PDB file of C-alpha atoms in Angstrom:
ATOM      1  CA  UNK A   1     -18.680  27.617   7.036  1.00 63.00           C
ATOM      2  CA  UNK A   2     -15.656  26.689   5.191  1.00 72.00           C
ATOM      3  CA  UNK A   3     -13.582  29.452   5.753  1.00 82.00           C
ATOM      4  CA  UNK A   4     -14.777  29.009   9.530  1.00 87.00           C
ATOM      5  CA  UNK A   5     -14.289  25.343   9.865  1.00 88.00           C
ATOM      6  CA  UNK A   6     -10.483  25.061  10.114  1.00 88.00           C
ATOM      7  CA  UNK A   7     -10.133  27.539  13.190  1.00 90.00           C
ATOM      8  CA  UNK A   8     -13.446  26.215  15.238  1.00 92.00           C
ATOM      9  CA  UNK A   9     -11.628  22.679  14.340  1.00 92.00           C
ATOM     10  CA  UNK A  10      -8.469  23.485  16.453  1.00 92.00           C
ATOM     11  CA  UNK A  11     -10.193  25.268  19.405  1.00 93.00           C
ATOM     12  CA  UNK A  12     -12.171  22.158  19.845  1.00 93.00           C
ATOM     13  CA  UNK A  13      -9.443  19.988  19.112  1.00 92.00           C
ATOM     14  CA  UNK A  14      -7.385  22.119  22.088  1.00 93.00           C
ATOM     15  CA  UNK A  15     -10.509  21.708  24.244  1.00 93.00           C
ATOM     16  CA  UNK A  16     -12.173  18.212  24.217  1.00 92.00           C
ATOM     17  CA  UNK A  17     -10.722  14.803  23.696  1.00 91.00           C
ATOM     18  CA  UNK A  18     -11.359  12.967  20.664  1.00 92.00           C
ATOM     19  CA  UNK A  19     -15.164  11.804  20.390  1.00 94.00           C
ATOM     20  CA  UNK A  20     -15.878   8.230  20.600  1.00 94.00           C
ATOM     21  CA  UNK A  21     -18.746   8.302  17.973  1.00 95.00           C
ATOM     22  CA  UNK A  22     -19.750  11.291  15.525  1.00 96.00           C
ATOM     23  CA  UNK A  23     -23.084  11.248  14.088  1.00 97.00           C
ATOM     24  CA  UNK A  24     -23.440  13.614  10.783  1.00 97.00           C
ATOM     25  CA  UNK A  25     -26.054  14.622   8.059  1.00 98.00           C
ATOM     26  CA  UNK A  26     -26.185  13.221   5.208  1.00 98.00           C
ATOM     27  CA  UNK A  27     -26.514  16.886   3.783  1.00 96.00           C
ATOM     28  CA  UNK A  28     -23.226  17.813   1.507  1.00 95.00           C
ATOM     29  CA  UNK A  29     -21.890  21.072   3.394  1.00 92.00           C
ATOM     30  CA  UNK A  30     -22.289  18.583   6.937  1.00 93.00           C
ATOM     31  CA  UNK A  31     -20.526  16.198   5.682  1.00 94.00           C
ATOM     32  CA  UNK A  32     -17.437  18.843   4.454  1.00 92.00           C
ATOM     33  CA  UNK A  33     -18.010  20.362   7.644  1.00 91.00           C
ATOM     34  CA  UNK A  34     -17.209  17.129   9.695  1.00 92.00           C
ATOM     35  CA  UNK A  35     -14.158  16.608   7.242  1.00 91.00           C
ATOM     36  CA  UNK A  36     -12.861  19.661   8.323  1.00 89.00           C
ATOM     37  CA  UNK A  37     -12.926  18.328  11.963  1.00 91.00           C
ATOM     38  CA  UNK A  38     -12.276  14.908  11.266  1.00 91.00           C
ATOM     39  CA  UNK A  39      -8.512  16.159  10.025  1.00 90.00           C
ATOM     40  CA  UNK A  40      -7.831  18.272  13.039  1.00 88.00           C
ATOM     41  CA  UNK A  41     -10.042  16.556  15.678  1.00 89.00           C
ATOM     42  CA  UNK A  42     -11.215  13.245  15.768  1.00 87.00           C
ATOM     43  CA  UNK A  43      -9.123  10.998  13.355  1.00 81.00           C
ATOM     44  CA  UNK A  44     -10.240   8.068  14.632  1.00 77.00           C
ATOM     45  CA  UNK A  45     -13.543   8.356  15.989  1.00 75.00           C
ATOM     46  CA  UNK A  46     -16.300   5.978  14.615  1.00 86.00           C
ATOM     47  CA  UNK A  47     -17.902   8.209  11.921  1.00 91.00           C
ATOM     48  CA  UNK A  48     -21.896   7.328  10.910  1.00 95.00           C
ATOM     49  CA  UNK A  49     -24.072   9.349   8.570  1.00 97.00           C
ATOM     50  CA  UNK A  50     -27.501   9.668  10.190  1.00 97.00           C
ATOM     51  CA  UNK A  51     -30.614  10.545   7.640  1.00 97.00           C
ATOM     52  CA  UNK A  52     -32.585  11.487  11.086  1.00 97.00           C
ATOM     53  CA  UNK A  53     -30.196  14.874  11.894  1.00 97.00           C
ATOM     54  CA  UNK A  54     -31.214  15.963   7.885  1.00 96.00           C
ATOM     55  CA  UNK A  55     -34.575  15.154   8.405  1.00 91.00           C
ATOM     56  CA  UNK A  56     -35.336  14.366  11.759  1.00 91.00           C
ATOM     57  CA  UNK A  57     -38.031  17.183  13.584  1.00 94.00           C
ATOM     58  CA  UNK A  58     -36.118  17.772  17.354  1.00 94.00           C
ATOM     59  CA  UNK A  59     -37.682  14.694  18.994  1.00 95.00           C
ATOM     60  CA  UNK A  60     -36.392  12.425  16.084  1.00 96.00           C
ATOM     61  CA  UNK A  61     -33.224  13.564  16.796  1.00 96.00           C
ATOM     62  CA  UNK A  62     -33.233  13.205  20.747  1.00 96.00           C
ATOM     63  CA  UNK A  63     -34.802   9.829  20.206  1.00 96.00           C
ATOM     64  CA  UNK A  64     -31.138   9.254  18.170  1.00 97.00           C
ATOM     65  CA  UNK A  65     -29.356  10.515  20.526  1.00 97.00           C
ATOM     66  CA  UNK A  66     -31.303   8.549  23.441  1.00 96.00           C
ATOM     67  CA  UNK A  67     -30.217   5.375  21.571  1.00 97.00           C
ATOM     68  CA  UNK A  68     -26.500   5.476  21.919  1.00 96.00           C
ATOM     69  CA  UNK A  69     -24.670   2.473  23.726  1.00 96.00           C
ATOM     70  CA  UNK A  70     -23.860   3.743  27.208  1.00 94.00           C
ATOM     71  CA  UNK A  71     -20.401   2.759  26.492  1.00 94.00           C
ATOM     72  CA  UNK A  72     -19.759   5.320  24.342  1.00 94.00           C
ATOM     73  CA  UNK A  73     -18.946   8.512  26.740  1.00 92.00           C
ATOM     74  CA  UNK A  74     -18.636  11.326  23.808  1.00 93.00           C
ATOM     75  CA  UNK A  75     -20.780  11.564  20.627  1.00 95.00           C
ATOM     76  CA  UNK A  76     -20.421  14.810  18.623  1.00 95.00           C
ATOM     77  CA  UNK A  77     -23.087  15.220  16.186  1.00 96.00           C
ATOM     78  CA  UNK A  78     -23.018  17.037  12.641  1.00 96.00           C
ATOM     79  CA  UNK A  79     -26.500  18.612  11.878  1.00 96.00           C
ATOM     80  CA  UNK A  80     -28.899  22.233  10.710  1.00 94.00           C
ATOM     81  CA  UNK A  81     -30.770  24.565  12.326  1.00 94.00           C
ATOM     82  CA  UNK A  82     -32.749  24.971  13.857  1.00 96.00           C
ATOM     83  CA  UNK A  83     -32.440  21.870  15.382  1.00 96.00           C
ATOM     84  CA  UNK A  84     -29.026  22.381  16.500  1.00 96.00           C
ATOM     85  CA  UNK A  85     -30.596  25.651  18.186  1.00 97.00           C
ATOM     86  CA  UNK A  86     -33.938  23.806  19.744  1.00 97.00           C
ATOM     87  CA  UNK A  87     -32.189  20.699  21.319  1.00 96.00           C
ATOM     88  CA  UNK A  88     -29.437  22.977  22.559  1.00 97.00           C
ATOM     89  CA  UNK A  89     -31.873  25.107  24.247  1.00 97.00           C
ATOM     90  CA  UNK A  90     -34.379  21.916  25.339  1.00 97.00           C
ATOM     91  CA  UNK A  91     -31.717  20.242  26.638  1.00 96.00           C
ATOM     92  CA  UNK A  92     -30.154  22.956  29.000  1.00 97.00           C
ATOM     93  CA  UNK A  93     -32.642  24.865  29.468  1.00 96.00           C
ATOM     94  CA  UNK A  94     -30.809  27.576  28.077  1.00 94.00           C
ATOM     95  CA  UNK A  95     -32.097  30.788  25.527  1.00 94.00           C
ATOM     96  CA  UNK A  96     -29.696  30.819  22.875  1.00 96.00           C
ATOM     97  CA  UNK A  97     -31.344  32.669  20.129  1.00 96.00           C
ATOM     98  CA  UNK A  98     -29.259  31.074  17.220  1.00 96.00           C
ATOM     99  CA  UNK A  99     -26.267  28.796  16.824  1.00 96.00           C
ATOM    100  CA  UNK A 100     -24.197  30.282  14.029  1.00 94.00           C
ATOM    101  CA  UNK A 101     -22.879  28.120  11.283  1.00 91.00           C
ATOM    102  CA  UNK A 102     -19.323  26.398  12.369  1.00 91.00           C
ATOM    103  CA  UNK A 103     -20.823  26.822  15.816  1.00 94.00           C
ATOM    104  CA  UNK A 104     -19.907  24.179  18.494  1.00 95.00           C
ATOM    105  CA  UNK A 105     -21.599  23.584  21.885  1.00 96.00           C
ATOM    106  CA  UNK A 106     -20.552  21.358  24.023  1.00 96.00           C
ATOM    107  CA  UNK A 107     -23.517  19.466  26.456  1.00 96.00           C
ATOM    108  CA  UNK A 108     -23.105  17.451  29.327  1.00 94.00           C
ATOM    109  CA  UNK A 109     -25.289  14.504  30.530  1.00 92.00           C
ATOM    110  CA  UNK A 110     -24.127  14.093  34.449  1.00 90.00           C
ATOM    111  CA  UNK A 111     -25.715  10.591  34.602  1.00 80.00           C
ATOM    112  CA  UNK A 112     -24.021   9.081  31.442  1.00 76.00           C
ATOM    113  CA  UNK A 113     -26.837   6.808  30.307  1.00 90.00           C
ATOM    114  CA  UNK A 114     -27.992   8.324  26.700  1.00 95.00           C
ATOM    115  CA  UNK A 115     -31.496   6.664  27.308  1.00 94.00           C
ATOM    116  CA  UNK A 116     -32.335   9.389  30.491  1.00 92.00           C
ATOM    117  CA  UNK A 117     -31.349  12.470  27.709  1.00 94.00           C
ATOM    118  CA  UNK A 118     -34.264  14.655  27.928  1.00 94.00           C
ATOM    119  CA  UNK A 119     -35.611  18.189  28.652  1.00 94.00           C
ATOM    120  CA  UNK A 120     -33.584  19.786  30.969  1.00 96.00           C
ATOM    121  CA  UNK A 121     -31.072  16.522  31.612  1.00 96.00           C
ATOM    122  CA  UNK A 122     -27.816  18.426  30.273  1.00 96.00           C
ATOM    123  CA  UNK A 123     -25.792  21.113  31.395  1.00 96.00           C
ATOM    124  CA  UNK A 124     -24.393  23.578  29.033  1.00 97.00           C
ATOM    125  CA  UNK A 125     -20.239  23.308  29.150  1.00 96.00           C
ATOM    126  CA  UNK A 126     -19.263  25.311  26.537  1.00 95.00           C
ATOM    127  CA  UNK A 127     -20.736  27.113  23.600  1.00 96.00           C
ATOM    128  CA  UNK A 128     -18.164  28.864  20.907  1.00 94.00           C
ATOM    129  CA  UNK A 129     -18.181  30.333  17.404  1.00 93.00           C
ATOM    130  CA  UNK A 130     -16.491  31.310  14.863  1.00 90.00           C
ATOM    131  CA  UNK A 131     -17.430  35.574  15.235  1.00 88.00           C
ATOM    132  CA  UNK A 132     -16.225  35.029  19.016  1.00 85.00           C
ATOM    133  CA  UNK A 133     -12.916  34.507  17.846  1.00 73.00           C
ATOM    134  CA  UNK A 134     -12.551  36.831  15.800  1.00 65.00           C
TER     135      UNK A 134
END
């Protein structure tokens, strides 16, 4: 992940505009991980430390999710598999067997009101990591 981190920071820095809230892990290598992205990415973005994405089971983690102000427009969250994996595929209906370490995928919620987020809601924008740029 480290050695990863840097580079998958910069695509997604060329990519997406700076998040509005980042939710991480209170797990050491998530945290170093979000540091890494913090420098190149989101500076400036409210940063919170949520115990849920380190122990939170999938629906813990969409309730989380489900509770976000629908002011904020972009939340990038910081957490394991397989969660990361489960919720990605739950929530776009998609079949993505694993999400690497360093990976990043990008979800959209057309409706823009966090409390609707649920099976099938999102639409899969963009899904990158780091041995597809390499």
């Amino acid at each position: 992940g480290r050695e990863n981190a840097p580079l998958m920071a910069q695509n997604a820095s060329k990519k997406w505009n700076r998040p509005e809230l980042v939710l991480c892990s209170p797990a050491k290598r998530a945290i170093q991980t979000s540091e890494f992205f913090k420098e190149e990415w989101w500076k400036e973005a409210n940063n919170k430390i949520c115990s849920e994405l380190y122990e939170g089971s999938p629906s813990i983690i969409l309730d989380l999710l489900s509770s976000v102000a629908d002011e904020i427009h972009s939340v990038v969250a910081v957490f394991h598999n397989p969660n990361i994996t489960i919720l990605t595929n739950l929530l776009a209906q998609q079949s993505i067997s694993n999400v690497p370490t360093c990976g990043v995928v990008t979800l959209e919620l057309p409706l823009l009101q966090w409390r609707k987020l649920e099976v099938g809601s999102c639409s899969l924008v963009d899904y990158d990591y780091p041995k597809k740029n390499s």
